[in-house]
PDB file of C-alpha atoms in Angstrom:
ATOM      1  CA  MET X   1     -71.824  27.538 -49.099  1.00  0.00           C
ATOM      2  CA  GLN X   2     -73.899  24.509 -50.152  1.00  0.00           C
ATOM      3  CA  THR X   3     -70.416  22.909 -52.338  1.00  0.00           C
ATOM      4  CA  ARG X   4     -68.479  23.830 -49.593  1.00  0.00           C
ATOM      5  CA  ALA X   5     -70.035  22.078 -46.554  1.00  0.00           C
ATOM      6  CA  ARG X   6     -71.099  19.540 -48.626  1.00  0.00           C
ATOM      7  CA  LEU X   7     -67.053  18.782 -49.498  1.00  0.00           C
ATOM      8  CA  THR X   8     -65.813  19.640 -46.216  1.00  0.00           C
ATOM      9  CA  ILE X   9     -67.216  16.131 -44.241  1.00  0.00           C
ATOM     10  CA  PRO X  10     -66.004  13.875 -46.813  1.00  0.00           C
ATOM     11  CA  ILE X  11     -62.110  16.779 -46.200  1.00  0.00           C
ATOM     12  CA  LEU X  12     -62.539  15.804 -43.072  1.00  0.00           C
ATOM     13  CA  ALA X  13     -63.186  12.204 -43.184  1.00  0.00           C
ATOM     14  CA  LEU X  14     -60.312  11.789 -45.311  1.00  0.00           C
ATOM     15  CA  VAL X  15     -58.089  13.448 -42.865  1.00  0.00           C
ATOM     16  CA  VAL X  16     -58.601  11.440 -40.087  1.00  0.00           C
ATOM     17  CA  LEU X  17     -58.671   8.632 -41.659  1.00  0.00           C
ATOM     18  CA  THR X  18     -54.972   9.318 -43.526  1.00  0.00           C
ATOM     19  CA  GLY X  19     -54.169  10.151 -39.395  1.00  0.00           C
ATOM     20  CA  CYS X  20     -55.366   6.525 -38.442  1.00  0.00           C
ATOM     21  CA  ALA X  21     -53.505   5.071 -41.160  1.00  0.00           C
ATOM     22  CA  ILE X  22     -50.535   7.184 -40.436  1.00  0.00           C
ATOM     23  CA  LYS X  23     -50.776   6.270 -36.784  1.00  0.00           C
ATOM     24  CA  GLY X  24     -51.638   2.722 -36.887  1.00  0.00           C
ATOM     25  CA  ARG X  25     -51.020   0.477 -33.935  1.00  0.00           C
ATOM     26  CA  THR X  26     -47.889  -1.027 -33.784  1.00  0.00           C
ATOM     27  CA  PRO X  27     -46.737  -4.928 -35.136  1.00  0.00           C
ATOM     28  CA  GLU X  28     -46.675  -6.616 -31.701  1.00  0.00           C
ATOM     29  CA  GLY X  29     -50.229  -5.171 -30.848  1.00  0.00           C
ATOM     30  CA  LEU X  30     -51.682  -5.551 -33.916  1.00  0.00           C
ATOM     31  CA  ALA X  31     -50.907  -9.579 -33.234  1.00  0.00           C
ATOM     32  CA  ALA X  32     -52.146  -9.163 -29.774  1.00  0.00           C
ATOM     33  CA  ASP X  33     -55.135  -7.763 -31.170  1.00  0.00           C
ATOM     34  CA  TYR X  34     -55.130 -10.847 -33.292  1.00  0.00           C
ATOM     35  CA  GLY X  35     -54.253 -12.732 -30.140  1.00  0.00           C
ATOM     36  CA  VAL X  36     -57.358 -12.363 -28.264  1.00  0.00           C
ATOM     37  CA  ARG X  37     -59.045 -13.377 -30.577  1.00  0.00           C
ATOM     38  CA  ILE X  38     -57.492 -16.310 -31.339  1.00  0.00           C
ATOM     39  CA  ALA X  39     -57.674 -17.121 -27.785  1.00  0.00           C
ATOM     40  CA  LYS X  40     -61.439 -16.279 -27.889  1.00  0.00           C
ATOM     41  CA  THR X  41     -61.995 -18.252 -30.838  1.00  0.00           C
ATOM     42  CA  VAL X  42     -60.298 -21.371 -28.990  1.00  0.00           C
ATOM     43  CA  GLY X  43     -62.600 -20.785 -26.576  1.00  0.00           C
ATOM     44  CA  ALA X  44     -64.752 -21.231 -28.216  1.00  0.00           C
ATOM     45  CA  ALA X  45     -64.278 -24.936 -30.364  1.00  0.00           C
ATOM     46  CA  GLN X  46     -62.897 -25.836 -26.452  1.00  0.00           C
ATOM     47  CA  GLU X  47     -66.921 -25.192 -25.623  1.00  0.00           C
ATOM     48  CA  ALA X  48     -68.380 -26.965 -29.061  1.00  0.00           C
ATOM     49  CA  VAL X  49     -66.095 -30.394 -28.209  1.00  0.00           C
ATOM     50  CA  GLY X  50     -66.341 -30.859 -24.679  1.00  0.00           C
ATOM     51  CA  ALA X  51     -70.333 -30.348 -24.927  1.00  0.00           C
ATOM     52  CA  VAL X  52     -70.091 -33.364 -28.058  1.00  0.00           C
ATOM     53  CA  GLY X  53     -67.088 -35.263 -25.974  1.00  0.00           C
ATOM     54  CA  LYS X  54     -70.178 -34.632 -22.946  1.00  0.00           C
ATOM     55  CA  ALA X  55     -73.334 -35.753 -24.417  1.00  0.00           C
ATOM     56  CA  SER X  56     -71.701 -38.869 -26.436  1.00  0.00           C
ATOM     57  CA  THR X  57     -71.884 -42.061 -25.082  1.00  0.00           C
ATOM     58  CA  VAL X  58     -69.728 -43.374 -28.133  1.00  0.00           C
ATOM     59  CA  PRO X  59     -66.499 -44.117 -26.379  1.00  0.00           C
ATOM     60  CA  ALA X  60     -64.411 -43.124 -29.504  1.00  0.00           C
ATOM     61  CA  VAL X  61     -66.496 -39.514 -29.251  1.00  0.00           C
ATOM     62  CA  ARG X  62     -65.070 -39.736 -25.998  1.00  0.00           C
ATOM     63  CA  ALA X  63     -61.613 -39.939 -27.471  1.00  0.00           C
ATOM     64  CA  GLY X  64     -61.396 -37.734 -29.742  1.00  0.00           C
ATOM     65  CA  ALA X  65     -62.461 -34.677 -27.921  1.00  0.00           C
ATOM     66  CA  VAL X  66     -59.986 -35.294 -25.623  1.00  0.00           C
ATOM     67  CA  LYS X  67     -57.329 -35.539 -28.151  1.00  0.00           C
ATOM     68  CA  ALA X  68     -59.246 -32.184 -29.546  1.00  0.00           C
ATOM     69  CA  LEU X  69     -58.864 -30.569 -26.572  1.00  0.00           C
ATOM     70  CA  GLU X  70     -55.497 -31.830 -26.405  1.00  0.00           C
ATOM     71  CA  GLY X  71     -54.880 -29.755 -29.123  1.00  0.00           C
ATOM     72  CA  LEU X  72     -56.461 -27.008 -28.374  1.00  0.00           C
ATOM     73  CA  ASN X  73     -54.708 -27.083 -25.123  1.00  0.00           C
ATOM     74  CA  THR X  74     -50.820 -26.544 -27.019  1.00  0.00           C
ATOM     75  CA  VAL X  75     -52.845 -23.453 -28.299  1.00  0.00           C
ATOM     76  CA  ASN X  76     -53.097 -22.296 -25.450  1.00  0.00           C
ATOM     77  CA  VAL X  77     -49.421 -22.761 -24.032  1.00  0.00           C
ATOM     78  CA  LEU X  78     -48.283 -21.382 -27.577  1.00  0.00           C
ATOM     79  CA  GLY X  79     -50.071 -18.713 -26.820  1.00  0.00           C
ATOM     80  CA  VAL X  80     -49.242 -17.812 -23.663  1.00  0.00           C
ATOM     81  CA  GLN X  81     -45.663 -18.079 -24.916  1.00  0.00           C
ATOM     82  CA  LEU X  82     -46.942 -15.785 -27.733  1.00  0.00           C
ATOM     83  CA  ALA X  83     -47.582 -13.108 -25.828  1.00  0.00           C
ATOM     84  CA  ASP X  84     -44.734 -12.892 -23.515  1.00  0.00           C
ATOM     85  CA  LYS X  85     -42.888 -12.652 -26.704  1.00  0.00           C
ATOM     86  CA  LEU X  86     -45.425  -9.956 -27.957  1.00  0.00           C
ATOM     87  CA  ASP X  87     -44.190  -8.473 -24.990  1.00  0.00           C
ATOM     88  CA  ALA X  88     -40.509  -8.963 -24.830  1.00  0.00           C
ATOM     89  CA  ILE X  89     -40.616  -7.123 -28.976  1.00  0.00           C
ATOM     90  CA  SER X  90     -43.108  -3.965 -27.052  1.00  0.00           C
ATOM     91  CA  GLN X  91     -40.407  -3.204 -23.891  1.00  0.00           C
ATOM     92  CA  ALA X  92     -37.476  -3.385 -26.315  1.00  0.00           C
ATOM     93  CA  ARG X  93     -38.860  -1.447 -29.507  1.00  0.00           C
ATOM     94  CA  GLY X  94     -40.027   1.098 -26.461  1.00  0.00           C
ATOM     95  CA  ALA X  95     -36.453   0.766 -25.301  1.00  0.00           C
ATOM     96  CA  GLY X  96     -34.962   1.760 -28.379  1.00  0.00           C
ATOM     97  CA  SER X  97     -33.511  -2.517 -28.897  1.00  0.00           C
ATOM     98  CA  GLU X  98     -33.355  -4.325 -31.778  1.00  0.00           C
ATOM     99  CA  THR X  99     -36.319  -6.705 -32.781  1.00  0.00           C
ATOM    100  CA  SER X 100     -36.269  -8.969 -35.303  1.00  0.00           C
ATOM    101  CA  GLY X 101     -34.883 -11.787 -33.135  1.00  0.00           C
ATOM    102  CA  LEU X 102     -37.399 -11.685 -31.330  1.00  0.00           C
ATOM    103  CA  VAL X 103     -40.091 -11.476 -33.813  1.00  0.00           C
ATOM    104  CA  GLN X 104     -38.646 -14.331 -36.055  1.00  0.00           C
ATOM    105  CA  GLN X 105     -38.744 -16.019 -32.543  1.00  0.00           C
ATOM    106  CA  ALA X 106     -42.816 -14.850 -32.069  1.00  0.00           C
ATOM    107  CA  VAL X 107     -43.063 -15.452 -36.214  1.00  0.00           C
ATOM    108  CA  ALA X 108     -42.124 -19.326 -34.967  1.00  0.00           C
ATOM    109  CA  LEU X 109     -44.422 -19.599 -32.625  1.00  0.00           C
ATOM    110  CA  ILE X 110     -47.623 -18.475 -34.322  1.00  0.00           C
ATOM    111  CA  ASP X 111     -46.376 -21.208 -37.026  1.00  0.00           C
ATOM    112  CA  GLN X 112     -46.326 -23.996 -34.071  1.00  0.00           C
ATOM    113  CA  ILE X 113     -49.899 -22.696 -33.702  1.00  0.00           C
ATOM    114  CA  ASP X 114     -50.730 -23.836 -37.063  1.00  0.00           C
ATOM    115  CA  ALA X 115     -49.643 -26.833 -36.730  1.00  0.00           C
ATOM    116  CA  ALA X 116     -50.913 -27.406 -33.758  1.00  0.00           C
ATOM    117  CA  VAL X 117     -54.776 -26.641 -35.446  1.00  0.00           C
ATOM    118  CA  ALA X 118     -53.556 -28.299 -38.212  1.00  0.00           C
ATOM    119  CA  LEU X 119     -52.675 -31.436 -37.103  1.00  0.00           C
ATOM    120  CA  GLY X 120     -53.856 -31.863 -33.509  1.00  0.00           C
ATOM    121  CA  VAL X 121     -57.257 -29.978 -33.146  1.00  0.00           C
ATOM    122  CA  LEU X 122     -58.903 -30.465 -37.154  1.00  0.00           C
ATOM    123  CA  PRO X 123     -58.508 -34.158 -37.854  1.00  0.00           C
ATOM    124  CA  GLN X 124     -59.836 -35.087 -34.363  1.00  0.00           C
ATOM    125  CA  ILE X 125     -62.760 -32.538 -34.552  1.00  0.00           C
ATOM    126  CA  GLY X 126     -63.866 -33.964 -38.498  1.00  0.00           C
ATOM    127  CA  ASP X 127     -63.929 -37.233 -36.944  1.00  0.00           C
ATOM    128  CA  LEU X 128     -66.450 -36.064 -34.692  1.00  0.00           C
ATOM    129  CA  PRO X 129     -70.801 -35.782 -34.875  1.00  0.00           C
ATOM    130  CA  GLU X 130     -72.011 -32.192 -34.997  1.00  0.00           C
ATOM    131  CA  THR X 131     -69.098 -29.902 -34.052  1.00  0.00           C
ATOM    132  CA  ARG X 132     -69.806 -27.896 -37.148  1.00  0.00           C
ATOM    133  CA  ALA X 133     -69.060 -25.089 -34.746  1.00  0.00           C
ATOM    134  CA  ALA X 134     -65.710 -26.229 -33.732  1.00  0.00           C
ATOM    135  CA  LEU X 135     -64.647 -26.968 -36.960  1.00  0.00           C
ATOM    136  CA  GLU X 136     -65.794 -22.888 -38.109  1.00  0.00           C
ATOM    137  CA  ALA X 137     -64.418 -22.154 -34.890  1.00  0.00           C
ATOM    138  CA  ALA X 138     -60.687 -23.919 -35.814  1.00  0.00           C
ATOM    139  CA  ARG X 139     -61.028 -23.318 -39.290  1.00  0.00           C
ATOM    140  CA  ALA X 140     -61.536 -19.659 -37.665  1.00  0.00           C
ATOM    141  CA  ILE X 141     -58.228 -19.349 -36.115  1.00  0.00           C
ATOM    142  CA  SER X 142     -56.221 -20.566 -38.690  1.00  0.00           C
ATOM    143  CA  LYS X 143     -57.498 -17.179 -40.910  1.00  0.00           C
ATOM    144  CA  LEU X 144     -56.625 -14.950 -38.095  1.00  0.00           C
ATOM    145  CA  ILE X 145     -53.137 -17.066 -37.907  1.00  0.00           C
ATOM    146  CA  LEU X 146     -52.755 -15.667 -41.416  1.00  0.00           C
ATOM    147  CA  GLU X 147     -53.447 -11.794 -40.428  1.00  0.00           C
ATOM    148  CA  ILE X 148     -51.111 -12.403 -37.521  1.00  0.00           C
ATOM    149  CA  GLN X 149     -48.197 -13.381 -39.978  1.00  0.00           C
ATOM    150  CA  PHE X 150     -48.665 -11.015 -41.778  1.00  0.00           C
ATOM    151  CA  HIS X 151     -48.698  -7.557 -39.282  1.00  0.00           C
ATOM    152  CA  LEU X 152     -46.198  -9.494 -37.720  1.00  0.00           C
ATOM    153  CA  GLY X 153     -44.058 -10.309 -40.799  1.00  0.00           C
ATOM    154  CA  ARG X 154     -44.309  -6.277 -41.274  1.00  0.00           C
ATOM    155  CA  THR X 155     -40.939  -6.433 -38.945  1.00  0.00           C
ATOM    156  CA  ALA X 156     -39.240  -9.208 -39.776  1.00  0.00           C
TER     157      ALA X 156
ATOM    158  CA  MET R   1    -103.816  19.639 -50.971  1.00  0.00           C
ATOM    159  CA  ASN R   2    -102.029  21.640 -51.911  1.00  0.00           C
ATOM    160  CA  PRO R   3     -98.658  21.122 -54.111  1.00  0.00           C
ATOM    161  CA  ASN R   4     -96.472  23.831 -52.592  1.00  0.00           C
ATOM    162  CA  VAL R   5     -97.490  22.798 -48.940  1.00  0.00           C
ATOM    163  CA  LEU R   6     -96.409  18.903 -50.228  1.00  0.00           C
ATOM    164  CA  VAL R   7     -93.112  21.129 -51.580  1.00  0.00           C
ATOM    165  CA  THR R   8     -92.982  21.822 -47.968  1.00  0.00           C
ATOM    166  CA  ILE R   9     -93.357  19.002 -46.611  1.00  0.00           C
ATOM    167  CA  GLN R  10     -90.691  17.257 -48.607  1.00  0.00           C
ATOM    168  CA  THR R  11     -88.130  19.991 -48.575  1.00  0.00           C
ATOM    169  CA  ILE R  12     -88.103  20.670 -44.628  1.00  0.00           C
ATOM    170  CA  ALA R  13     -88.120  16.008 -45.243  1.00  0.00           C
ATOM    171  CA  SER R  14     -85.115  16.226 -47.276  1.00  0.00           C
ATOM    172  CA  ILE R  15     -83.326  18.597 -44.988  1.00  0.00           C
ATOM    173  CA  ALA R  16     -84.102  16.843 -42.284  1.00  0.00           C
ATOM    174  CA  ALA R  17     -82.712  13.331 -43.490  1.00  0.00           C
ATOM    175  CA  GLU R  18     -79.733  15.480 -44.333  1.00  0.00           C
ATOM    176  CA  ALA R  19     -78.884  16.980 -41.316  1.00  0.00           C
ATOM    177  CA  ASN R  20     -79.414  14.193 -39.448  1.00  0.00           C
ATOM    178  CA  VAL R  21     -77.032  12.589 -42.116  1.00  0.00           C
ATOM    179  CA  ALA R  22     -74.200  15.215 -41.114  1.00  0.00           C
ATOM    180  CA  VAL R  23     -74.653  14.534 -36.916  1.00  0.00           C
ATOM    181  CA  GLY R  24     -73.924  11.091 -37.199  1.00  0.00           C
ATOM    182  CA  VAL R  25     -70.877  12.160 -39.717  1.00  0.00           C
ATOM    183  CA  VAL R  26     -69.134  14.482 -37.599  1.00  0.00           C
ATOM    184  CA  PHE R  27     -69.574  12.276 -34.541  1.00  0.00           C
ATOM    185  CA  GLY R  28     -68.408   9.287 -36.320  1.00  0.00           C
ATOM    186  CA  LEU R  29     -65.720  11.875 -37.199  1.00  0.00           C
ATOM    187  CA  ILE R  30     -65.881  13.667 -33.047  1.00  0.00           C
ATOM    188  CA  LYS R  31     -65.196   9.770 -32.376  1.00  0.00           C
ATOM    189  CA  ALA R  32     -62.540   9.053 -34.333  1.00  0.00           C
ATOM    190  CA  VAL R  33     -60.803  12.186 -33.747  1.00  0.00           C
ATOM    191  CA  ARG R  34     -60.661  10.831 -30.209  1.00  0.00           C
ATOM    192  CA  ASP R  35     -59.464   7.483 -30.230  1.00  0.00           C
ATOM    193  CA  ASN R  36     -56.948   7.496 -33.188  1.00  0.00           C
ATOM    194  CA  TRP R  37     -55.807  11.744 -33.713  1.00  0.00           C
ATOM    195  CA  PRO R  38     -51.700  11.137 -34.772  1.00  0.00           C
ATOM    196  CA  PHE R  39     -50.237  14.320 -33.538  1.00  0.00           C
ATOM    197  CA  ASN R  40     -50.924  13.792 -29.956  1.00  0.00           C
ATOM    198  CA  ALA R  41     -49.222  11.615 -27.029  1.00  0.00           C
ATOM    199  CA  GLY R  42     -49.445   9.594 -29.137  1.00  0.00           C
ATOM    200  CA  GLU R  43     -52.146   6.725 -27.261  1.00  0.00           C
ATOM    201  CA  THR R  44     -53.838   4.007 -28.913  1.00  0.00           C
ATOM    202  CA  PRO R  45     -57.364   3.491 -27.283  1.00  0.00           C
ATOM    203  CA  ILE R  46     -56.110   0.357 -25.116  1.00  0.00           C
ATOM    204  CA  PRO R  47     -51.951   0.078 -24.778  1.00  0.00           C
ATOM    205  CA  ASP R  48     -50.338  -2.867 -26.192  1.00  0.00           C
ATOM    206  CA  ALA R  49     -49.299  -4.060 -23.045  1.00  0.00           C
ATOM    207  CA  GLU R  50     -52.548  -4.326 -21.980  1.00  0.00           C
ATOM    208  CA  LEU R  51     -53.213  -5.587 -24.798  1.00  0.00           C
ATOM    209  CA  ILE R  52     -50.418  -8.376 -24.789  1.00  0.00           C
ATOM    210  CA  ALA R  53     -51.826  -8.759 -21.174  1.00  0.00           C
ATOM    211  CA  ILE R  54     -55.673  -9.460 -21.887  1.00  0.00           C
ATOM    212  CA  MET R  55     -53.665 -11.946 -25.137  1.00  0.00           C
ATOM    213  CA  ARG R  56     -52.243 -13.915 -22.431  1.00  0.00           C
ATOM    214  CA  ALA R  57     -55.270 -14.232 -19.908  1.00  0.00           C
ATOM    215  CA  GLU R  58     -57.697 -15.398 -22.034  1.00  0.00           C
ATOM    216  CA  PHE R  59     -55.647 -18.632 -23.477  1.00  0.00           C
ATOM    217  CA  GLN R  60     -54.622 -18.660 -19.682  1.00  0.00           C
ATOM    218  CA  LYS R  61     -58.441 -19.120 -18.538  1.00  0.00           C
ATOM    219  CA  ASN R  62     -58.789 -21.500 -21.895  1.00  0.00           C
ATOM    220  CA  SER R  63     -56.229 -23.257 -20.514  1.00  0.00           C
ATOM    221  CA  ASP R  64     -58.434 -24.102 -17.166  1.00  0.00           C
ATOM    222  CA  ARG R  65     -61.350 -24.176 -18.519  1.00  0.00           C
ATOM    223  CA  ASN R  66     -59.957 -26.464 -21.140  1.00  0.00           C
ATOM    224  CA  ALA R  67     -58.201 -29.286 -17.569  1.00  0.00           C
ATOM    225  CA  ARG R  68     -61.559 -28.761 -16.801  1.00  0.00           C
ATOM    226  CA  LEU R  69     -63.461 -29.721 -19.721  1.00  0.00           C
ATOM    227  CA  ILE R  70     -61.316 -32.605 -19.817  1.00  0.00           C
ATOM    228  CA  ALA R  71     -61.563 -34.351 -17.195  1.00  0.00           C
ATOM    229  CA  GLU R  72     -65.605 -33.722 -17.263  1.00  0.00           C
ATOM    230  CA  ILE R  73     -65.362 -35.875 -19.780  1.00  0.00           C
ATOM    231  CA  GLU R  74     -63.633 -39.085 -18.671  1.00  0.00           C
ATOM    232  CA  ALA R  75     -65.720 -38.955 -15.486  1.00  0.00           C
ATOM    233  CA  GLY R  76     -68.217 -39.273 -18.108  1.00  0.00           C
ATOM    234  CA  VAL R  77     -69.964 -36.285 -16.569  1.00  0.00           C
TER     235      VAL R  77
END
């Protein structure tokens, strides 16, 4: 009896986990999940860069902070476009239409976000003092981009 | 103390600990089933459309905040 009770819980857990794995989210849902995390991380990076820029009296540092913020805003603009694209993919999937073209466009947007972080944000943040938090946030964005590429790439 | 009493206390404590773990596991399973049951209507905890809308709103909020931050730095606030 006790053995049966001890076996029941792991078996139930296995059934539920298998069910979750079978169901999962759609690739665009997973991408949006990571998109929200990227947006929040961008927000944190902005705050950190903004704080450094506002606190500094050195013109070069303030200019660097503005450049980094401009780079981050490119990420925001592309992020909104990516959300629209994911919405289009979701609707097309719901209607049973072809999604591969839209997915390719979304992947291209993600590549642009990655480039904006690597070229427009990281160098600027790296030049600033006391920007560890912003730098870590920007690196975290790059890691999240890898995840989003992985999940969205499943449908490409 | 009588060794039998000690053994009884240990047994009760052991059963209580196992029961505690079992209750935690059962509640966890109930939550997992409620949130992820694969054979029901197919609803996820947050629907994709809602998640996408949250994503868009977060980036838009960032954009607005970003513009304010740039203005504050340039104005020397």
